[in-house]
Structure formats: C-alpha cells, structure tokens
Amino acid sequence: MLTIKEIAERANVSRTTVSRVLNNSGYVSGEARERVMKVIEETGYVPSENAKSLRTKKTRVIGAILPKISTETSSRLVKGMDDILAKEGYQILLANSNLKPEKEIEYVRLLKSRHVDGIILSATNINSGLTGEIKRLNMPFVAVGQHIPELASVIFDDYQAARDMASLFIKKGHKRIAFIGVDEKDRAVGHCRKLGYVDAMEEHQLPIEEGWVQKGEFNMESGYHCMKAILEESKTMPTGLLAVTDRLAIGAMQYLKGQGLSVPKDMAVAGMGASELSRFITPSLTTIDFSVEDAGREAARLLLGYINGESYHEKPQVVHHRLLERESI
C-alpha cells in the first residue's frame, strides 16, 4: 500500500504537506494541494483509519445504546444523529439494550473498551449503577429521553405533552378519561406522562375512577389487554382513552373494534409518539410528535462539543413537541 512518503515524492512536496491535505489542516498552497490530490486520485490511496486514530487519538466512531433497535423511534433518533455526525466524518456503532437496564451498563463498558469517542444513550430508566458507571469511565456522554443529573441530557417535555393531550379531551367535552401507562421506573414515559394526565384531571376537578388507569408494556398486544381490563373493571364507562404510546393506543382501538364499539363515537382515543402507523390506521390516531429526529441532532451536536473540549451542560436541553389532532378524537 502507498505510504505518505511515496505520495510526497510523486507529488514533489513534503510529507507535512501531504499530511495537511489528508487531514484538512494547516496551510497548503492551491498548486501543491492539486498535485497531492492528483496522486491520490491516480493511485486510489485510502488513508489507514488505525494510523489516523493513533495520530489524532480519535476513532471517529460514536456509540449509540438504544432500548429497542427495531422501533420507529430508535430509527428516527439514529437518523437525526447521523445527519450531524456523518458531516463530521463520524460513524455510529449501535447497541441494543432490549429494555434491560443491566445491558445498558454492559454496553457502556463495552463501547468504552472499543475506544469510541463518545456515547449517546437512549435509556429506559436511570439508576445509580448506570450513572455511577458513566461517571467512573469519564468519557463524552449524552443521554436522550431521560434526565441524568450532573450529566448532559436531551429530553422531551413528557409531562406537558400528556397534560396537553388530556386537556384536549376535556376541551372536547370528555369528563371520563381512562389512561394506559407503563412502569413508572421509566421516569419519562411511565412517571411524567402519568403525572401530566393526573394533574390535568385534577385541574378540572374530574374524577379518576378505579379501573380507569392500567399499566402495560411497549406493544400493541398490551394495549389490547389493558383496554379489555378497563372495560371489565370500570363501574362507569369512560368516553376517552389516553395511552402513553401509539402502539398501546392502537392495540386498545383493536379491542374496541372487536367489541363492536366505534372510535371516536363510543370511545375517543389518543396516543403519543407520532408513529408512521398512526397516520394510516382507521380512524387516524390523534398523537404527540416529540420531534425525535431533532433530539438526535441535538444530542449529536452536544456530544461533538464535549469531544472537542466544551464544558458539560448540566441543565437538560428540552426538545419541543406538537399535538397532532386527527380523527380518533
């Protein structure tokens, strides 16, 4: 394989000039740059990534730990990250925690051992083991979707989004609104979204009857069974349902349809997340767009800043959301 010394000899320039052209650093005259680029094009020279890493002490690789790599939210997040990182010559190494906190800790250690330049973590919940490991490893790090005190975070306003959605139900005249959530160990989706619903109901002095609130998992089947439980356990039939994810909402809609109930005539339904499927089911699903791509871009920008020596932002960066009112309410 051609060396920098050989390129310098063929282009009749110094090795320093070749290095500056390859790394796009330092002054090089236009004529010298053209000679170097001509040799590179003619020979098909590709610089060794290992050699570059040794010189710059950077691998140009970012680790991304995702809760479920197959979900639409994860793909949108990675797309946003890649929009920024690719322009700076970075590649993304993906790890799938499969919603298991212990896997998140394992992957943080693994990515550190692979000498990635930094890590972006989309965490399911935050625990002392995870935060302790991140601080111990002392490397550029950004969390997305959950706030980690003393570390950089990009978050959504989950509380206000759920409160906005519950308020829409109330504005439309609904006074009996059921809720499907998830485990509150997931602070953002489980705790904050439930709190937004509860506070909206309390603000308007509306009751939350026994049976109206159910806890599910992150899938449609769970939404189906939670809706079944709401109808079987409630003394009073609710007229509206707020689910913390679109998948839960769509599963609930399928159960209602199977019972011969109409959405939204018999039960208004809303989800959260603005999944692609939410636009195409019948009726189309009212939902919250959390601008996940923007969160990915912001996380990537922050991480690149930390890699380049900027100080950490201890205050979390909040990404905006939009309420998309459709046919299901």
PDB file of C-alpha atoms in Angstrom, residues 14-120:
ATOM      1  CA  SER A  14       6.954  17.429   1.723  1.00  0.00           C
ATOM      2  CA  ARG A  15       5.358  14.724   3.889  1.00  0.00           C
ATOM      3  CA  THR A  16       3.979  17.525   6.079  1.00  0.00           C
ATOM      4  CA  THR A  17       2.108  18.945   3.076  1.00  0.00           C
ATOM      5  CA  VAL A  18       0.583  15.534   2.292  1.00  0.00           C
ATOM      6  CA  SER A  19      -0.469  15.127   5.931  1.00  0.00           C
ATOM      7  CA  ARG A  20      -2.107  18.565   5.922  1.00  0.00           C
ATOM      8  CA  VAL A  21      -4.054  17.736   2.762  1.00  0.00           C
ATOM      9  CA  LEU A  22      -5.223  14.379   4.142  1.00  0.00           C
ATOM     10  CA  ASN A  23      -6.273  15.878   7.491  1.00  0.00           C
ATOM     11  CA  ASN A  24      -7.531  19.148   6.002  1.00  0.00           C
ATOM     12  CA  SER A  25      -5.434  21.109   8.499  1.00  0.00           C
ATOM     13  CA  GLY A  26      -2.813  23.833   8.171  1.00  0.00           C
ATOM     14  CA  TYR A  27      -1.947  25.974   5.150  1.00  0.00           C
ATOM     15  CA  VAL A  28      -1.266  24.336   1.775  1.00  0.00           C
ATOM     16  CA  SER A  29      -0.955  26.290  -1.473  1.00  0.00           C
ATOM     17  CA  GLY A  30      -3.535  25.577  -4.155  1.00  0.00           C
ATOM     18  CA  GLU A  31      -0.906  24.237  -6.563  1.00  0.00           C
ATOM     19  CA  ALA A  32       0.580  21.824  -4.003  1.00  0.00           C
ATOM     20  CA  ARG A  33      -2.877  20.613  -2.948  1.00  0.00           C
ATOM     21  CA  GLU A  34      -3.751  19.881  -6.586  1.00  0.00           C
ATOM     22  CA  ARG A  35      -0.552  17.828  -7.077  1.00  0.00           C
ATOM     23  CA  VAL A  36      -1.245  15.779  -3.937  1.00  0.00           C
ATOM     24  CA  MET A  37      -4.906  15.197  -4.853  1.00  0.00           C
ATOM     25  CA  LYS A  38      -3.906  14.137  -8.374  1.00  0.00           C
ATOM     26  CA  VAL A  39      -1.567  11.441  -6.988  1.00  0.00           C
ATOM     27  CA  ILE A  40      -4.266  10.265  -4.561  1.00  0.00           C
ATOM     28  CA  GLU A  41      -6.850  10.014  -7.354  1.00  0.00           C
ATOM     29  CA  GLU A  42      -4.471   8.233  -9.736  1.00  0.00           C
ATOM     30  CA  THR A  43      -3.353   5.676  -7.150  1.00  0.00           C
ATOM     31  CA  GLY A  44      -6.679   5.207  -5.300  1.00  0.00           C
ATOM     32  CA  TYR A  45      -4.932   5.858  -1.990  1.00  0.00           C
ATOM     33  CA  VAL A  46      -7.088   5.413   1.145  1.00  0.00           C
ATOM     34  CA  PRO A  47      -5.582   6.580   4.465  1.00  0.00           C
ATOM     35  CA  SER A  48      -5.384   3.969   7.216  1.00  0.00           C
ATOM     36  CA  GLU A  49      -8.029   4.598   9.887  1.00  0.00           C
ATOM     37  CA  ASN A  50      -5.830   2.944  12.506  1.00  0.00           C
ATOM     38  CA  ALA A  51      -2.962   5.249  11.666  1.00  0.00           C
ATOM     39  CA  LYS A  52      -5.222   8.291  11.793  1.00  0.00           C
ATOM     40  CA  SER A  53      -6.573   7.197  15.167  1.00  0.00           C
ATOM     41  CA  LEU A  54      -3.074   6.919  16.585  1.00  0.00           C
ATOM     42  CA  ARG A  55      -2.222  10.430  15.379  1.00  0.00           C
ATOM     43  CA  THR A  56      -5.432  12.168  16.449  1.00  0.00           C
ATOM     44  CA  LYS A  57      -6.307   9.926  19.436  1.00  0.00           C
ATOM     45  CA  LYS A  58      -9.814   9.725  17.930  1.00  0.00           C
ATOM     46  CA  THR A  59     -11.543   6.770  16.293  1.00  0.00           C
ATOM     47  CA  ARG A  60     -14.276   8.898  14.648  1.00  0.00           C
ATOM     48  CA  VAL A  61     -16.807   6.381  15.989  1.00  0.00           C
ATOM     49  CA  ILE A  62     -19.738   7.196  18.296  1.00  0.00           C
ATOM     50  CA  GLY A  63     -21.521   4.523  20.327  1.00  0.00           C
ATOM     51  CA  ALA A  64     -25.329   4.640  20.497  1.00  0.00           C
ATOM     52  CA  ILE A  65     -27.221   2.477  23.012  1.00  0.00           C
ATOM     53  CA  LEU A  66     -30.905   2.061  22.130  1.00  0.00           C
ATOM     54  CA  PRO A  67     -33.738   0.427  24.137  1.00  0.00           C
ATOM     55  CA  LYS A  68     -35.121  -1.430  21.108  1.00  0.00           C
ATOM     56  CA  ILE A  69     -33.189  -1.137  17.900  1.00  0.00           C
ATOM     57  CA  SER A  70     -36.152  -2.264  15.760  1.00  0.00           C
ATOM     58  CA  THR A  71     -38.578   0.504  16.759  1.00  0.00           C
ATOM     59  CA  GLU A  72     -39.503   3.503  14.648  1.00  0.00           C
ATOM     60  CA  THR A  73     -38.472   5.860  17.464  1.00  0.00           C
ATOM     61  CA  SER A  74     -34.959   4.382  17.528  1.00  0.00           C
ATOM     62  CA  SER A  75     -34.585   4.662  13.750  1.00  0.00           C
ATOM     63  CA  ARG A  76     -35.736   8.308  13.826  1.00  0.00           C
ATOM     64  CA  LEU A  77     -33.301   9.067  16.648  1.00  0.00           C
ATOM     65  CA  VAL A  78     -30.375   7.479  14.792  1.00  0.00           C
ATOM     66  CA  LYS A  79     -31.303   9.346  11.607  1.00  0.00           C
ATOM     67  CA  GLY A  80     -31.118  12.641  13.469  1.00  0.00           C
ATOM     68  CA  MET A  81     -27.760  11.710  14.990  1.00  0.00           C
ATOM     69  CA  ASP A  82     -26.380  10.662  11.612  1.00  0.00           C
ATOM     70  CA  ASP A  83     -27.489  13.938   9.996  1.00  0.00           C
ATOM     71  CA  ILE A  84     -24.913  15.703  12.181  1.00  0.00           C
ATOM     72  CA  LEU A  85     -22.239  13.058  12.752  1.00  0.00           C
ATOM     73  CA  ALA A  86     -21.831  11.984   9.115  1.00  0.00           C
ATOM     74  CA  LYS A  87     -20.998  15.548   8.088  1.00  0.00           C
ATOM     75  CA  GLU A  88     -18.135  15.483  10.594  1.00  0.00           C
ATOM     76  CA  GLY A  89     -16.812  12.132   9.372  1.00  0.00           C
ATOM     77  CA  TYR A  90     -18.162  10.054  12.266  1.00  0.00           C
ATOM     78  CA  GLN A  91     -19.690   6.598  12.131  1.00  0.00           C
ATOM     79  CA  ILE A  92     -22.235   5.179  14.594  1.00  0.00           C
ATOM     80  CA  LEU A  93     -21.839   1.845  16.380  1.00  0.00           C
ATOM     81  CA  LEU A  94     -25.268   0.640  17.563  1.00  0.00           C
ATOM     82  CA  ALA A  95     -26.024  -1.447  20.667  1.00  0.00           C
ATOM     83  CA  ASN A  96     -29.467  -2.836  21.592  1.00  0.00           C
ATOM     84  CA  SER A  97     -30.265  -2.993  25.332  1.00  0.00           C
ATOM     85  CA  ASN A  98     -33.664  -4.642  24.691  1.00  0.00           C
ATOM     86  CA  LEU A  99     -35.190  -2.597  27.553  1.00  0.00           C
ATOM     87  CA  LYS A 100     -32.821  -4.191  30.102  1.00  0.00           C
ATOM     88  CA  PRO A 101     -31.012  -1.716  32.429  1.00  0.00           C
ATOM     89  CA  GLU A 102     -28.204  -4.199  33.121  1.00  0.00           C
ATOM     90  CA  LYS A 103     -27.479  -4.383  29.370  1.00  0.00           C
ATOM     91  CA  GLU A 104     -27.129  -0.590  29.274  1.00  0.00           C
ATOM     92  CA  ILE A 105     -24.329  -0.767  31.861  1.00  0.00           C
ATOM     93  CA  GLU A 106     -22.717  -3.669  29.991  1.00  0.00           C
ATOM     94  CA  TYR A 107     -22.760  -1.761  26.690  1.00  0.00           C
ATOM     95  CA  VAL A 108     -21.364   1.428  28.247  1.00  0.00           C
ATOM     96  CA  ARG A 109     -18.343  -0.621  29.380  1.00  0.00           C
ATOM     97  CA  LEU A 110     -18.055  -2.427  26.036  1.00  0.00           C
ATOM     98  CA  LEU A 111     -18.172   0.756  23.973  1.00  0.00           C
ATOM     99  CA  LYS A 112     -15.509   2.309  26.217  1.00  0.00           C
ATOM    100  CA  SER A 113     -13.299  -0.728  25.573  1.00  0.00           C
ATOM    101  CA  ARG A 114     -13.828  -0.246  21.818  1.00  0.00           C
ATOM    102  CA  HIS A 115     -12.387   3.279  22.182  1.00  0.00           C
ATOM    103  CA  VAL A 116     -15.410   5.113  20.800  1.00  0.00           C
ATOM    104  CA  ASP A 117     -15.032   8.890  21.039  1.00  0.00           C
ATOM    105  CA  GLY A 118     -18.328   9.268  22.937  1.00  0.00           C
ATOM    106  CA  ILE A 119     -21.662   7.628  23.745  1.00  0.00           C
ATOM    107  CA  ILE A 120     -25.295   8.620  23.191  1.00  0.00           C
TER     108      ILE A 120
END
